[in-house]
Amino acid sequence: MGGVQRIMVIVLLGLCASAWALQETPARRTLAVLDFENNSLKNKEELEPLCKGLSDMFITELSKVQEFQIVERANLQQILEEMKLGQSGMIESSAAQEVGKMLGAQNLILGSFMMMLDGKMRIDARLVEVESGKTLMAEEETGSPNDLSKMVTNLVGKNIRRMNIRLSGEESKALRETDNKSFDAALLFARGIDFEEKGNLAEARRCYLQALKLNPKFRRARARLLALRKGN
């Protein structure tokens, strides 16, 4: 074999190896989670911060799966403001699809929650394909407000199964773990997010501190509080 032929063979082998490497590296799926809609039949105004709080809970759980690339809330809020859309979860399907496209997301998760008259809470979540606008999954969980984390985890699990994602043992374990089981702490944390995004950092700090008093192991509340302190 001549020198030129040997070089061509080496080049071809290199191209094949690159192609195989690309095939073996799975593309990450980009997801955006919109704020939830508050359809509560009681204590509606008090529970309004959960529109953002539930979105954050879904983002936290989905971020435990390496195959997902989750759109940051800050980027989502910027798009919503540019499109002059509401930030309380009440977004029409066509507008939600447009938001997803602007964020470069393949899928959207959006939904609603309801505190019912009997004191139980219902959470509805939809998985939407941005390109077609098709709803791929619509599921709900109903239970005690104190089971909020469990209901979110169950809905995230249903989303993962619908997208045919195979979890590693480490990812499965992470999804079974939660840093907060207190509904009151979750609501305080949600209020903190709401205050923070509105620029009222003093009230945001107060809410995170109160959440940590109820649950000192609430890692997300501690992380938000530390981020605010570093920002000053």
mmCIF file of C-alpha atoms in Angstrom:
data_model
loop_
_atom_site.group_PDB
_atom_site.id
_atom_site.type_symbol
_atom_site.label_atom_id
_atom_site.label_comp_id
_atom_site.label_asym_id
_atom_site.label_seq_id
_atom_site.Cartn_x
_atom_site.Cartn_y
_atom_site.Cartn_z
ATOM 1 C CA MET A 1 0.000 0.000 0.000
ATOM 2 C CA GLY A 2 1.423 3.387 -1.015
ATOM 3 C CA GLY A 3 1.878 6.350 1.280
ATOM 4 C CA VAL A 4 -1.115 8.243 -0.154
ATOM 5 C CA GLN A 5 -3.381 5.206 0.269
ATOM 6 C CA ARG A 6 -2.247 4.728 3.866
ATOM 7 C CA ILE A 7 -3.073 8.372 4.635
ATOM 8 C CA MET A 8 -6.523 7.998 3.060
ATOM 9 C CA VAL A 9 -7.226 4.873 5.118
ATOM 10 C CA ILE A 10 -6.169 6.670 8.331
ATOM 11 C CA VAL A 11 -8.392 9.653 7.484
ATOM 12 C CA LEU A 12 -11.376 7.382 6.760
ATOM 13 C CA LEU A 13 -10.868 5.477 10.013
ATOM 14 C CA GLY A 14 -10.737 8.774 11.893
ATOM 15 C CA LEU A 15 -13.988 9.941 10.295
ATOM 16 C CA CYS A 16 -15.694 6.650 11.153
ATOM 17 C CA ALA A 17 -14.506 6.873 14.750
ATOM 18 C CA SER A 18 -15.875 10.415 15.021
ATOM 19 C CA ALA A 19 -19.216 9.299 13.605
ATOM 20 C CA TRP A 20 -19.425 6.415 16.073
ATOM 21 C CA ALA A 21 -18.575 8.751 18.955
ATOM 22 C CA LEU A 22 -21.365 11.124 17.932
ATOM 23 C CA GLN A 23 -23.839 8.265 17.737
ATOM 24 C CA GLU A 24 -22.867 7.003 21.176
ATOM 25 C CA THR A 25 -23.198 10.442 22.795
ATOM 26 C CA PRO A 26 -26.920 10.982 23.423
ATOM 27 C CA ALA A 27 -28.253 14.461 22.727
ATOM 28 C CA ARG A 28 -29.603 16.173 25.815
ATOM 29 C CA ARG A 29 -33.290 16.987 25.768
ATOM 30 C CA THR A 30 -34.035 20.640 26.532
ATOM 31 C CA LEU A 31 -37.002 21.209 28.837
ATOM 32 C CA ALA A 32 -38.691 24.371 30.047
ATOM 33 C CA VAL A 33 -41.072 24.403 33.007
ATOM 34 C CA LEU A 34 -43.639 27.201 33.003
ATOM 35 C CA ASP A 35 -45.270 28.651 36.094
ATOM 36 C CA PHE A 36 -48.332 26.739 37.241
ATOM 37 C CA GLU A 37 -51.863 28.127 37.280
ATOM 38 C CA ASN A 38 -53.644 28.575 40.600
ATOM 39 C CA ASN A 39 -57.193 27.196 40.404
ATOM 40 C CA SER A 40 -57.650 26.860 44.163
ATOM 41 C CA LEU A 41 -61.169 26.864 45.612
ATOM 42 C CA LYS A 42 -59.913 28.065 49.014
ATOM 43 C CA ASN A 43 -57.020 30.225 50.220
ATOM 44 C CA LYS A 44 -56.326 31.141 46.600
ATOM 45 C CA GLU A 45 -54.504 34.421 47.246
ATOM 46 C CA GLU A 46 -52.392 32.888 50.011
ATOM 47 C CA LEU A 47 -51.321 30.051 47.713
ATOM 48 C CA GLU A 48 -50.504 32.239 44.695
ATOM 49 C CA PRO A 49 -46.692 31.986 45.236
ATOM 50 C CA LEU A 50 -46.945 28.224 44.552
ATOM 51 C CA CYS A 51 -47.351 29.106 40.864
ATOM 52 C CA LYS A 52 -43.597 29.723 40.890
ATOM 53 C CA GLY A 53 -42.831 27.352 43.734
ATOM 54 C CA LEU A 54 -44.188 24.300 41.922
ATOM 55 C CA SER A 55 -42.282 25.261 38.784
ATOM 56 C CA ASP A 56 -39.093 25.424 40.852
ATOM 57 C CA MET A 57 -39.828 22.033 42.434
ATOM 58 C CA PHE A 58 -40.256 20.421 39.007
ATOM 59 C CA ILE A 59 -37.033 22.056 37.779
ATOM 60 C CA THR A 60 -35.155 20.779 40.840
ATOM 61 C CA GLU A 61 -36.333 17.202 40.319
ATOM 62 C CA LEU A 62 -35.821 17.153 36.544
ATOM 63 C CA SER A 63 -32.307 18.579 36.984
ATOM 64 C CA LYS A 64 -31.340 15.323 38.702
ATOM 65 C CA VAL A 65 -31.525 13.579 35.296
ATOM 66 C CA GLN A 66 -28.401 14.139 33.211
ATOM 67 C CA GLU A 67 -30.198 13.658 29.898
ATOM 68 C CA PHE A 68 -32.211 16.820 30.549
ATOM 69 C CA GLN A 69 -30.997 20.346 29.990
ATOM 70 C CA ILE A 70 -33.346 22.557 31.976
ATOM 71 C CA VAL A 71 -34.013 26.165 30.987
ATOM 72 C CA GLU A 72 -33.170 28.510 33.856
ATOM 73 C CA ARG A 73 -36.067 30.416 35.432
ATOM 74 C CA ALA A 74 -34.274 33.721 34.783
ATOM 75 C CA ASN A 75 -34.281 33.052 31.030
ATOM 76 C CA LEU A 76 -37.939 32.058 31.143
ATOM 77 C CA GLN A 77 -38.912 35.216 33.032
ATOM 78 C CA GLN A 78 -37.041 37.370 30.516
ATOM 79 C CA ILE A 79 -38.946 35.814 27.598
ATOM 80 C CA LEU A 80 -42.287 36.206 29.398
ATOM 81 C CA GLU A 81 -41.548 39.866 30.046
ATOM 82 C CA GLU A 82 -40.494 40.451 26.434
ATOM 83 C CA MET A 83 -43.720 38.835 25.198
ATOM 84 C CA LYS A 84 -45.713 40.735 27.851
ATOM 85 C CA LEU A 85 -47.261 37.496 29.105
ATOM 86 C CA GLY A 86 -48.615 36.858 32.587
ATOM 87 C CA GLN A 87 -46.354 35.188 35.119
ATOM 88 C CA SER A 88 -49.061 33.311 37.040
ATOM 89 C CA GLY A 89 -49.214 30.238 34.821
ATOM 90 C CA MET A 90 -52.160 31.468 32.747
ATOM 91 C CA ILE A 91 -50.629 31.226 29.272
ATOM 92 C CA GLU A 92 -52.536 30.095 26.198
ATOM 93 C CA SER A 93 -51.283 26.935 24.492
ATOM 94 C CA SER A 94 -50.188 28.825 21.353
ATOM 95 C CA ALA A 95 -48.254 31.360 23.429
ATOM 96 C CA ALA A 96 -46.674 28.578 25.483
ATOM 97 C CA GLN A 97 -45.533 26.928 22.265
ATOM 98 C CA GLU A 98 -43.982 30.209 21.101
ATOM 99 C CA VAL A 99 -42.215 30.599 24.467
ATOM 100 C CA GLY A 100 -40.793 27.101 24.080
ATOM 101 C CA LYS A 101 -39.457 27.894 20.617
ATOM 102 C CA MET A 102 -37.825 31.121 21.801
ATOM 103 C CA LEU A 103 -36.159 29.226 24.639
ATOM 104 C CA GLY A 104 -34.919 26.511 22.284
ATOM 105 C CA ALA A 105 -36.830 23.885 24.265
ATOM 106 C CA GLN A 106 -37.992 20.601 22.789
ATOM 107 C CA ASN A 107 -40.600 20.055 25.458
ATOM 108 C CA LEU A 108 -42.605 22.175 27.871
ATOM 109 C CA ILE A 109 -44.074 21.190 31.206
ATOM 110 C CA LEU A 110 -47.009 23.284 32.335
ATOM 111 C CA GLY A 111 -49.983 22.742 34.541
ATOM 112 C CA SER A 112 -52.109 23.869 37.436
ATOM 113 C CA PHE A 113 -52.853 23.195 41.070
ATOM 114 C CA MET A 114 -55.973 23.390 43.181
ATOM 115 C CA MET A 115 -56.544 23.489 46.919
ATOM 116 C CA MET A 116 -59.944 21.860 47.199
ATOM 117 C CA LEU A 117 -62.681 22.576 49.701
ATOM 118 C CA ASP A 118 -61.924 19.356 51.601
ATOM 119 C CA GLY A 119 -58.338 20.507 52.193
ATOM 120 C CA LYS A 120 -56.765 18.175 49.649
ATOM 121 C CA MET A 121 -54.509 19.438 46.882
ATOM 122 C CA ARG A 122 -54.577 18.431 43.234
ATOM 123 C CA ILE A 123 -51.700 19.033 40.819
ATOM 124 C CA ASP A 124 -52.143 18.650 37.052
ATOM 125 C CA ALA A 125 -49.138 18.557 34.716
ATOM 126 C CA ARG A 126 -48.907 18.399 30.933
ATOM 127 C CA LEU A 127 -45.922 17.484 28.788
ATOM 128 C CA VAL A 128 -46.054 19.333 25.463
ATOM 129 C CA GLU A 129 -43.972 18.849 22.334
ATOM 130 C CA VAL A 130 -42.921 22.350 21.279
ATOM 131 C CA GLU A 131 -42.523 21.643 17.554
ATOM 132 C CA SER A 132 -46.062 20.336 17.054
ATOM 133 C CA GLY A 133 -47.859 21.731 20.083
ATOM 134 C CA LYS A 134 -49.080 18.202 20.815
ATOM 135 C CA THR A 135 -49.767 17.170 24.409
ATOM 136 C CA LEU A 136 -47.738 14.025 25.012
ATOM 137 C CA MET A 137 -48.878 13.442 28.572
ATOM 138 C CA ALA A 138 -51.502 14.795 30.943
ATOM 139 C CA GLU A 139 -51.445 13.439 34.488
ATOM 140 C CA GLU A 140 -52.651 14.476 37.926
ATOM 141 C CA GLU A 141 -51.879 13.748 41.550
ATOM 142 C CA THR A 142 -54.199 14.406 44.486
ATOM 143 C CA GLY A 143 -53.317 14.224 48.164
ATOM 144 C CA SER A 144 -52.615 16.062 51.374
ATOM 145 C CA PRO A 145 -50.685 19.350 51.040
ATOM 146 C CA ASN A 146 -48.071 17.736 53.278
ATOM 147 C CA ASP A 147 -47.479 15.231 50.460
ATOM 148 C CA LEU A 148 -46.621 18.034 48.010
ATOM 149 C CA SER A 149 -43.061 16.793 47.406
ATOM 150 C CA LYS A 150 -44.269 13.232 46.887
ATOM 151 C CA MET A 151 -46.902 14.344 44.354
ATOM 152 C CA VAL A 152 -44.328 16.370 42.407
ATOM 153 C CA THR A 153 -41.898 13.435 42.406
ATOM 154 C CA ASN A 154 -44.648 11.110 41.124
ATOM 155 C CA LEU A 155 -45.523 13.502 38.294
ATOM 156 C CA VAL A 156 -41.866 13.934 37.352
ATOM 157 C CA GLY A 157 -41.540 10.146 37.245
ATOM 158 C CA LYS A 158 -44.510 9.924 34.881
ATOM 159 C CA ASN A 159 -42.910 12.544 32.609
ATOM 160 C CA ILE A 160 -39.640 10.628 32.560
ATOM 161 C CA ARG A 161 -41.371 7.354 31.678
ATOM 162 C CA ARG A 162 -43.386 9.068 28.919
ATOM 163 C CA MET A 163 -40.148 10.325 27.353
ATOM 164 C CA ASN A 164 -38.659 6.807 27.527
ATOM 165 C CA ILE A 165 -35.699 7.968 29.606
ATOM 166 C CA ARG A 166 -33.631 5.200 31.167
ATOM 167 C CA LEU A 167 -32.364 6.331 34.548
ATOM 168 C CA SER A 168 -29.095 5.304 36.144
ATOM 169 C CA GLY A 169 -29.136 3.858 39.651
ATOM 170 C CA GLU A 170 -27.727 7.127 40.976
ATOM 171 C CA GLU A 171 -30.437 9.181 39.249
ATOM 172 C CA SER A 172 -33.193 6.914 40.559
ATOM 173 C CA LYS A 173 -31.829 7.270 44.067
ATOM 174 C CA ALA A 174 -31.626 11.069 43.764
ATOM 175 C CA LEU A 175 -35.245 11.251 42.615
ATOM 176 C CA ARG A 176 -36.354 9.278 45.661
ATOM 177 C CA GLU A 177 -34.675 11.769 47.981
ATOM 178 C CA THR A 178 -36.197 15.106 48.961
ATOM 179 C CA ASP A 179 -34.854 17.950 51.062
ATOM 180 C CA ASN A 180 -38.268 19.110 52.264
ATOM 181 C CA LYS A 181 -41.518 17.461 53.332
ATOM 182 C CA SER A 182 -43.051 20.485 55.061
ATOM 183 C CA PHE A 183 -45.831 22.212 53.133
ATOM 184 C CA ASP A 184 -45.461 25.389 55.211
ATOM 185 C CA ALA A 185 -41.726 25.517 54.439
ATOM 186 C CA ALA A 186 -42.469 24.944 50.740
ATOM 187 C CA LEU A 187 -44.965 27.810 50.729
ATOM 188 C CA LEU A 188 -42.511 30.140 52.471
ATOM 189 C CA PHE A 189 -39.838 29.166 49.950
ATOM 190 C CA ALA A 190 -42.262 29.896 47.105
ATOM 191 C CA ARG A 191 -42.982 33.320 48.593
ATOM 192 C CA GLY A 192 -39.244 33.922 48.732
ATOM 193 C CA ILE A 193 -38.904 33.143 45.022
ATOM 194 C CA ASP A 194 -41.790 35.487 44.254
ATOM 195 C CA PHE A 195 -40.292 38.341 46.291
ATOM 196 C CA GLU A 196 -36.842 37.736 44.800
ATOM 197 C CA GLU A 197 -38.097 37.889 41.221
ATOM 198 C CA LYS A 198 -39.991 41.084 42.039
ATOM 199 C CA GLY A 199 -36.785 42.636 43.396
ATOM 200 C CA ASN A 200 -37.824 42.657 47.070
ATOM 201 C CA LEU A 201 -34.703 40.937 48.356
ATOM 202 C CA ALA A 202 -35.250 41.785 52.024
ATOM 203 C CA GLU A 203 -38.593 39.965 52.083
ATOM 204 C CA ALA A 204 -37.098 37.109 50.056
ATOM 205 C CA ARG A 205 -34.377 36.646 52.708
ATOM 206 C CA ARG A 206 -36.966 36.711 55.478
ATOM 207 C CA CYS A 207 -39.022 33.988 53.762
ATOM 208 C CA TYR A 208 -35.993 31.752 53.165
ATOM 209 C CA LEU A 209 -34.930 32.146 56.784
ATOM 210 C CA GLN A 210 -38.416 31.236 58.020
ATOM 211 C CA ALA A 211 -38.454 28.199 55.731
ATOM 212 C CA LEU A 212 -35.112 27.113 57.191
ATOM 213 C CA LYS A 213 -36.437 27.509 60.725
ATOM 214 C CA LEU A 214 -39.204 25.046 59.876
ATOM 215 C CA ASN A 215 -36.793 22.739 58.067
ATOM 216 C CA PRO A 216 -33.057 23.297 58.667
ATOM 217 C CA LYS A 217 -32.275 20.625 56.044
ATOM 218 C CA PHE A 218 -34.050 22.561 53.260
ATOM 219 C CA ARG A 219 -31.058 22.769 50.889
ATOM 220 C CA ARG A 220 -32.740 24.845 48.193
ATOM 221 C CA ALA A 221 -33.797 27.516 50.688
ATOM 222 C CA ARG A 222 -30.252 27.641 52.088
ATOM 223 C CA ALA A 223 -28.770 27.878 48.579
ATOM 224 C CA ARG A 224 -31.078 30.787 47.666
ATOM 225 C CA LEU A 225 -30.248 32.569 50.894
ATOM 226 C CA LEU A 226 -26.494 32.170 50.320
ATOM 227 C CA ALA A 227 -26.852 33.424 46.736
ATOM 228 C CA LEU A 228 -28.615 36.554 47.980
ATOM 229 C CA ARG A 229 -25.898 37.187 50.572
ATOM 230 C CA LYS A 230 -23.144 36.777 47.968
ATOM 231 C CA GLY A 231 -24.963 39.167 45.660
ATOM 232 C CA ASN A 232 -24.696 41.997 48.192
#
